[in-house]
Tab-separated table of C-alpha atoms in Angstrom:
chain	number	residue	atom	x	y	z
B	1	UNK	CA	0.000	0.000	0.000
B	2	UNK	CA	1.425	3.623	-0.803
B	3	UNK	CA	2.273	5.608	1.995
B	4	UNK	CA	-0.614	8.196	2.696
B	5	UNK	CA	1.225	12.222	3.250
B	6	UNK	CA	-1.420	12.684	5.688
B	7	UNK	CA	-1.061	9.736	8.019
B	8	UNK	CA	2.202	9.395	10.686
B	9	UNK	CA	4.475	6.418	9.306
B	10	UNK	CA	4.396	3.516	10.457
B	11	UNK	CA	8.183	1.976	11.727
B	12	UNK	CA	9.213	-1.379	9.810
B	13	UNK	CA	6.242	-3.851	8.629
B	14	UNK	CA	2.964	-3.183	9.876
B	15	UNK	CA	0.108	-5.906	11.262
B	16	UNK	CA	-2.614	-5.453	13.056
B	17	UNK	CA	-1.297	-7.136	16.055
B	18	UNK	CA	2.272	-8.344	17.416
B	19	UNK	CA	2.418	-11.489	19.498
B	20	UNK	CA	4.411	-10.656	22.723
B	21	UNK	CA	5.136	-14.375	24.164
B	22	UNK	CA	2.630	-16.624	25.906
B	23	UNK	CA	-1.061	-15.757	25.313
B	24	UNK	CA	-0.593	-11.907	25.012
B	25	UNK	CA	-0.629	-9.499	21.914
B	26	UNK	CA	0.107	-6.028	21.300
B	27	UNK	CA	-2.656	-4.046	18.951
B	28	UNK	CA	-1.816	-1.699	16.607
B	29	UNK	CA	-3.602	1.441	14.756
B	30	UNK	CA	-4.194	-0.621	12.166
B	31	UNK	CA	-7.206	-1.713	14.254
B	32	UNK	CA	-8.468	1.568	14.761
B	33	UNK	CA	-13.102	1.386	14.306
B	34	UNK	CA	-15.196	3.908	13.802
B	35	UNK	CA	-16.680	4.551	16.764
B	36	UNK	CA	-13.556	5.938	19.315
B	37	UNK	CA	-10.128	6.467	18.357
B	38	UNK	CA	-8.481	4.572	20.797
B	39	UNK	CA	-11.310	1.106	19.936
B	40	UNK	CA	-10.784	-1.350	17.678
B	41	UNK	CA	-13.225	-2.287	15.207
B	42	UNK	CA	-14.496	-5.956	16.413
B	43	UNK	CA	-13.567	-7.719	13.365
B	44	UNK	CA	-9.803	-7.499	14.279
B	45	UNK	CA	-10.291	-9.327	17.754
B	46	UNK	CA	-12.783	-12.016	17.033
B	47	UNK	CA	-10.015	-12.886	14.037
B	48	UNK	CA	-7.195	-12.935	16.938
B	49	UNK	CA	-9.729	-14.905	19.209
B	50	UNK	CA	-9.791	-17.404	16.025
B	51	UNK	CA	-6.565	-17.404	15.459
B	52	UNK	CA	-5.540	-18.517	19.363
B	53	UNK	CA	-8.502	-20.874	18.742
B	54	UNK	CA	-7.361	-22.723	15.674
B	55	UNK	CA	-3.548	-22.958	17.231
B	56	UNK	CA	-5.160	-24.697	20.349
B	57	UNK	CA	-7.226	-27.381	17.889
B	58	UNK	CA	-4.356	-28.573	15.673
B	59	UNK	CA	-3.431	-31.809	18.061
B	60	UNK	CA	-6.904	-32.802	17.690
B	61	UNK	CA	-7.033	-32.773	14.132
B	62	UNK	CA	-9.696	-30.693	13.596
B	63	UNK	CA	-9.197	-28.914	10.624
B	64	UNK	CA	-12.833	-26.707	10.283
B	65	UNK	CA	-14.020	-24.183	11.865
B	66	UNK	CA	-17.770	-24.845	11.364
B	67	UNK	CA	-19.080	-21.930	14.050
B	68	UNK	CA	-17.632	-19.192	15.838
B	69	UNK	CA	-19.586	-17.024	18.659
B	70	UNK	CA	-18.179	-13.658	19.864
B	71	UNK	CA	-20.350	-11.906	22.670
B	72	UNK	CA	-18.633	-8.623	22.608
B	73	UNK	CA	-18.572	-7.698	26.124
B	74	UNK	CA	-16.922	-4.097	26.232
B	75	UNK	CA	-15.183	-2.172	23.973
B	76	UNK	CA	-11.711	-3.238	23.163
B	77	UNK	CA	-8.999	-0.725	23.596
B	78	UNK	CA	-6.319	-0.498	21.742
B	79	UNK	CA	-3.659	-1.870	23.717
B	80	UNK	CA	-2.465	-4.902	24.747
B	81	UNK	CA	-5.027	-8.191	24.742
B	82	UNK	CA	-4.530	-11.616	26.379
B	83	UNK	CA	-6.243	-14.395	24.576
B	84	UNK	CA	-7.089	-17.564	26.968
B	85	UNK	CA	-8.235	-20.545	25.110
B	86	UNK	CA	-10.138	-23.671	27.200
B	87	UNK	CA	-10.928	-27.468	25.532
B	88	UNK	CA	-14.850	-27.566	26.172
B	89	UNK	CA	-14.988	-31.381	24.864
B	90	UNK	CA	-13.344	-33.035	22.068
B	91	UNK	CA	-15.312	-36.285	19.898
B	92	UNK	CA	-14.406	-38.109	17.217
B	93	UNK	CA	-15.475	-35.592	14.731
B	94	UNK	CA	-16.220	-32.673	16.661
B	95	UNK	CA	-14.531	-30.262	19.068
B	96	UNK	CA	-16.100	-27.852	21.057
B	97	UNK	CA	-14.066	-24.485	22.372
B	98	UNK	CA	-14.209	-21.772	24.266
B	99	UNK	CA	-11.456	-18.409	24.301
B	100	UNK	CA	-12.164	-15.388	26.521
B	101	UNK	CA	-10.351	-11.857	24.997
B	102	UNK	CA	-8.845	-9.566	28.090
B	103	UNK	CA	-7.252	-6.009	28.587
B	104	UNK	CA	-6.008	-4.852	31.895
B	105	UNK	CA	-7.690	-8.163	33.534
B	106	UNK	CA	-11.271	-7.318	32.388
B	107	UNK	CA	-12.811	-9.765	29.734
B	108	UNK	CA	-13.896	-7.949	26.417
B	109	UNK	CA	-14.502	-10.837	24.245
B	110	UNK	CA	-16.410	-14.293	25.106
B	111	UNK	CA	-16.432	-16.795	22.318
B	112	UNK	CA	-17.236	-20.550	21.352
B	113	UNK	CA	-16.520	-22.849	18.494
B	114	UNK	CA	-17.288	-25.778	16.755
B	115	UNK	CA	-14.238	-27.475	14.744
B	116	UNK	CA	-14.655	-30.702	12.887
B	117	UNK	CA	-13.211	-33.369	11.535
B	118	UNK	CA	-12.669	-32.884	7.648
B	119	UNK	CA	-13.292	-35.814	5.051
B	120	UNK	CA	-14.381	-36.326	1.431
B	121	UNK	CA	-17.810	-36.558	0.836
B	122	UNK	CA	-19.192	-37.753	-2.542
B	123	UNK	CA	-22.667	-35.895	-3.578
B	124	UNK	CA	-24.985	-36.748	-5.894
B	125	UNK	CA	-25.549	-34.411	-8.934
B	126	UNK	CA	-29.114	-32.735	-9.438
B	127	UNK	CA	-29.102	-31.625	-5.221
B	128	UNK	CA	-31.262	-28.706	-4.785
B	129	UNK	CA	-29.432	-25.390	-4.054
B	130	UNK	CA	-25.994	-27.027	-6.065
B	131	UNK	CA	-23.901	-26.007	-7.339
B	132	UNK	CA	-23.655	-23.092	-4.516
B	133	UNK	CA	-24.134	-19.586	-5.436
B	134	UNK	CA	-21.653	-17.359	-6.476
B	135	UNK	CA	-21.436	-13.642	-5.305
B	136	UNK	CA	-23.419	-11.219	-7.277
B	137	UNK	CA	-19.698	-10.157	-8.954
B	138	UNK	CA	-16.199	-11.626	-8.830
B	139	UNK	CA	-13.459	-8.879	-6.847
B	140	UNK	CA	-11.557	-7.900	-10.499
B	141	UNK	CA	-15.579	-6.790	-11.844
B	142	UNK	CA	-16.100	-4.953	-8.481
B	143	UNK	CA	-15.233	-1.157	-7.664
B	144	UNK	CA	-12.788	-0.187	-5.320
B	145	UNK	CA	-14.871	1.735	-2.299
B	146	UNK	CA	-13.269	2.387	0.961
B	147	UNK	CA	-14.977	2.696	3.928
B	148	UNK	CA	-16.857	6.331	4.458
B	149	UNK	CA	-15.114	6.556	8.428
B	150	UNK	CA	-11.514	6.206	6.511
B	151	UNK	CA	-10.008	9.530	8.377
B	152	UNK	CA	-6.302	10.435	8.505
B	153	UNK	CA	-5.308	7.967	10.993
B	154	UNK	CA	-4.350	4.520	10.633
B	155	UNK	CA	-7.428	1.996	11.016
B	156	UNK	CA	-9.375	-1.037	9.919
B	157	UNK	CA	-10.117	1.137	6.342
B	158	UNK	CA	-6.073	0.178	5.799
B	159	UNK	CA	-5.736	-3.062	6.900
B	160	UNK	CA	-8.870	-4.434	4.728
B	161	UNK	CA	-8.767	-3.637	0.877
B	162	UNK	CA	-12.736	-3.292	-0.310
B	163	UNK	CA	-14.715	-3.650	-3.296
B	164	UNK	CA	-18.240	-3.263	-3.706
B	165	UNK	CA	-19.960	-5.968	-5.852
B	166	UNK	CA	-23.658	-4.871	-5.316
B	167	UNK	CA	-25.268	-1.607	-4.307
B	168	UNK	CA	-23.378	0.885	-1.863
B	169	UNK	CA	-21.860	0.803	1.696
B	170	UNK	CA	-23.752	2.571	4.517
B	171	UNK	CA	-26.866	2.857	2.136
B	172	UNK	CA	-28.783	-0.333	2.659
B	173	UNK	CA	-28.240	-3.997	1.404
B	174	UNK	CA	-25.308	-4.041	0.127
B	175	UNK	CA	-22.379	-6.914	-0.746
B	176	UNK	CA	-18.629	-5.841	-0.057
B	177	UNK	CA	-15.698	-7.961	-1.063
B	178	UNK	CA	-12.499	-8.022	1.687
B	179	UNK	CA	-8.970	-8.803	1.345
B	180	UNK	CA	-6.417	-8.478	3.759
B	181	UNK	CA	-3.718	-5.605	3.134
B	182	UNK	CA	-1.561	-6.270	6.146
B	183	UNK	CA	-1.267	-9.696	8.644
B	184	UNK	CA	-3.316	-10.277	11.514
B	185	UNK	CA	-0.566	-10.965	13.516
B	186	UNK	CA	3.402	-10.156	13.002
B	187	UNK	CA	4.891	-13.026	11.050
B	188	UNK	CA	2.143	-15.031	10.077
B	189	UNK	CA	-0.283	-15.608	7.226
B	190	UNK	CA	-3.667	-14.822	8.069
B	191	UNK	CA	-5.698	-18.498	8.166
B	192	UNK	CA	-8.534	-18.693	5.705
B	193	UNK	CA	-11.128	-18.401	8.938
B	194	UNK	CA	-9.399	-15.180	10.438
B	195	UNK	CA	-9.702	-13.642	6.727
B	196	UNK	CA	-13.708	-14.733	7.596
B	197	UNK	CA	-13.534	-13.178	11.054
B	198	UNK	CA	-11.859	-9.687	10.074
B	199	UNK	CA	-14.865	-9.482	7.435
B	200	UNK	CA	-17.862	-10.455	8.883
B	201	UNK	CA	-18.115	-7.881	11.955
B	202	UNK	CA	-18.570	-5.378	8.654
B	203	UNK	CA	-22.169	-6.531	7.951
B	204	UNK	CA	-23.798	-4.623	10.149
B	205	UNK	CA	-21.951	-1.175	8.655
B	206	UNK	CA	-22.179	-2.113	5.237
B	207	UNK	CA	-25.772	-2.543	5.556
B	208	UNK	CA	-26.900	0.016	7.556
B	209	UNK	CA	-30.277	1.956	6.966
B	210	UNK	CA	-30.528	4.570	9.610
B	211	UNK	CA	-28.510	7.399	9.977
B	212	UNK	CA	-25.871	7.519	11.636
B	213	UNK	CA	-25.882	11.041	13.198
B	214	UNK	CA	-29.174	10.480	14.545
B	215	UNK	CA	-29.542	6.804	15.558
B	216	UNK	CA	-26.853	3.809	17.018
B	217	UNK	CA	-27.240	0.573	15.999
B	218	UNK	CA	-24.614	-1.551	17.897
B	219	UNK	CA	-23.922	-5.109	17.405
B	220	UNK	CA	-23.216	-6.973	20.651
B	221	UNK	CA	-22.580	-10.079	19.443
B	222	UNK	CA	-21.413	-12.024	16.011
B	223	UNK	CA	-21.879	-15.590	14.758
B	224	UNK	CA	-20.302	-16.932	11.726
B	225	UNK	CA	-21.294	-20.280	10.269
B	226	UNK	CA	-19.346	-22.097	7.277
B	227	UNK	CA	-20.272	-24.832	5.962
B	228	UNK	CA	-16.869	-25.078	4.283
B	229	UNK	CA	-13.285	-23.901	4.189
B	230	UNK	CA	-12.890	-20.462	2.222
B	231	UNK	CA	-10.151	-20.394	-0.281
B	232	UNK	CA	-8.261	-17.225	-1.188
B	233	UNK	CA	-7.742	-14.143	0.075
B	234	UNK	CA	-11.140	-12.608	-0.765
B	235	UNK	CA	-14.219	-12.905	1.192
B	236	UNK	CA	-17.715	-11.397	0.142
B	237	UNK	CA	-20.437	-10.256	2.288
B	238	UNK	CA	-23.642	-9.881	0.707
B	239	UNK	CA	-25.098	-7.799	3.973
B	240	UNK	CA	-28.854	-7.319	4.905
B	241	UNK	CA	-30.710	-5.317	8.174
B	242	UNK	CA	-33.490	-5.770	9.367
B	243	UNK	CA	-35.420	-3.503	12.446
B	244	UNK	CA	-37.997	-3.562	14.697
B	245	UNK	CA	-39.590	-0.781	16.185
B	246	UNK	CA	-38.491	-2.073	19.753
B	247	UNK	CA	-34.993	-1.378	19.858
B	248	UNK	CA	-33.562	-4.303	18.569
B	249	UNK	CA	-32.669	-5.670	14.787
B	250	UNK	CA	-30.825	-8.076	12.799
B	251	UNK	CA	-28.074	-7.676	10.633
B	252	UNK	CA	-27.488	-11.019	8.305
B	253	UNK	CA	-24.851	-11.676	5.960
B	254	UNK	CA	-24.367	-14.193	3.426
B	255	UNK	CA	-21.055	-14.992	2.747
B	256	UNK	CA	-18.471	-16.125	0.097
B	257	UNK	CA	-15.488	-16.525	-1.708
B	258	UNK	CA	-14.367	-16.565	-4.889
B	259	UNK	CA	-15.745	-20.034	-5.482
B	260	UNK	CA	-19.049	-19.723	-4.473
B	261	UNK	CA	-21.274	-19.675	-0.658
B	262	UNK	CA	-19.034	-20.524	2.475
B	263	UNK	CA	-21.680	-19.978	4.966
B	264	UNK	CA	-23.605	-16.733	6.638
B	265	UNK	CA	-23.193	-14.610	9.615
B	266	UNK	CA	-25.142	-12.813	12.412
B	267	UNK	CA	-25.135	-10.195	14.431
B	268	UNK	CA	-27.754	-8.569	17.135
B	269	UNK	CA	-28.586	-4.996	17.180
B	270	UNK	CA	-29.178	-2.541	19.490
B	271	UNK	CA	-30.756	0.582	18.368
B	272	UNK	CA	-31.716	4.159	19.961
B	273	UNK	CA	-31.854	7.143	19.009
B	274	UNK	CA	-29.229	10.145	19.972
């Protein structure tokens, strides 16, 4: 990415978090949201959370992560954030986890997951719903549009490259394609899943139908189901909201790759008025 006049530089490579020994990691602006400049945006987090995750299933062989939960707690600062990771029960073809996200000894992030075992599976031709669908347009047919809270700090706007394949970001239903500019964490490659996880926190933004300067609509949770392993570096949310007039709403997201649908995800809203 070309160095931006207007932004302080960055020292050496940048990531959007550096692993400090044991269970802790340092966060960088690169995970800057748009809600407080010293928050992350959630997607950043619920990718570490699955990254700690997937390190903690690889003796079990359990090679897919099927379902991730993230009840986001409190905000997370950007500082540094301990990741503790606990074996819930392990079968022969499924694994159930749990990882709690901390800063200064308060939790910020509770989560669970499903991992299973991975083996081929002949289907029949003719199956209703196959082949899977494919995103309304492929990344190289879709727009560059960055995110309309992009400001002249460092954020989540430069760590995730966007391209709109269907209608227009903070305007409704829209579907965004997401690739990765910089690592998740220093020195490794981000995992197919935390590609997933940086993404999918997004829906609700992307598909947001009230105004922001005179109504919140908050996410307090996220749940991401795939029913397969992405492949590449782009995912595709194809976001939806939906409100009721009680305070409360639904943002949904189907969600894909290059290929075609790897699953959906969810996320509750809370919504008042300023």
């Amino acid at each position: 990415m070309a160095d931006n006049p207007q932004k302080p530089a960055f020292d050496g490579d940048m990531a959007a978090y550096t692993a400090l020994g044991g269970a802790l990691y340092r966060a960088s602006a690169l995970t800057r949201g748009p809600w407080h400049p010293q928050q992350q945006h959630a997607g950043p987090p619920i990718a570490l959370v699955s990254h700690a995750l997937e390190a903690a299933v690889q003796a079990h062989g359990l090679h897919h992560l099927a379902r991730l939960t993230a009840n986001l707690l409190r905000p997370v600062p950007i500082t540094d954030i301990e990741v503790r990771v606990q074996e819930d029960y392990v079968g022969r073809n499924a694994g159930h986890f749990s990882a709690v996200a901390l800063a200064d000894g308060k939790e910020l992030i509770r989560a669970t997951a499903l991992f299973q075992r991975e083996d081929e599976v002949g289907l029949p031709d003719g199956l209703p719903g196959h082949p899977l669908p494919l995103a309304p347009k492929q990344p190289d047919a879709s727009p560059v549009q960055r995110f309309p809270f992009a400001h002249h700090e460092w954020g989540y706007p430069d760590l995730v490259e966007t391209r709109t394949a269907q209608g227009r970001m903070f305007a409704g239903p829209s579907a965004v394609w997401f690739r990765m500019n910089h690592p998740l964490v220093m020195g490794h490659t981000p995992s197919a899943y935390q590609r997933v996880a940086v993404a999918a926190d997004s829906g609700n933004g992307i598909s947001a139908i009230l105004d922001l300067s005179t109504h919140v609509f908050v996410n307090s949770d996220l749940t991401i189901n795939l029913l397969r392993k992405p492949v590449g570096e782009w995912v595709c949310l194809d976001a939806r909201t939906h409100l009721s007039s009680h305070g409360g709403g639904l943002a949904e997201s189907a969600l894909y790759d290059e290929q075609g649908l790897i699953g959906r995800a969810t996320q509750s809203l809370f919504v008042r008025r300023r």
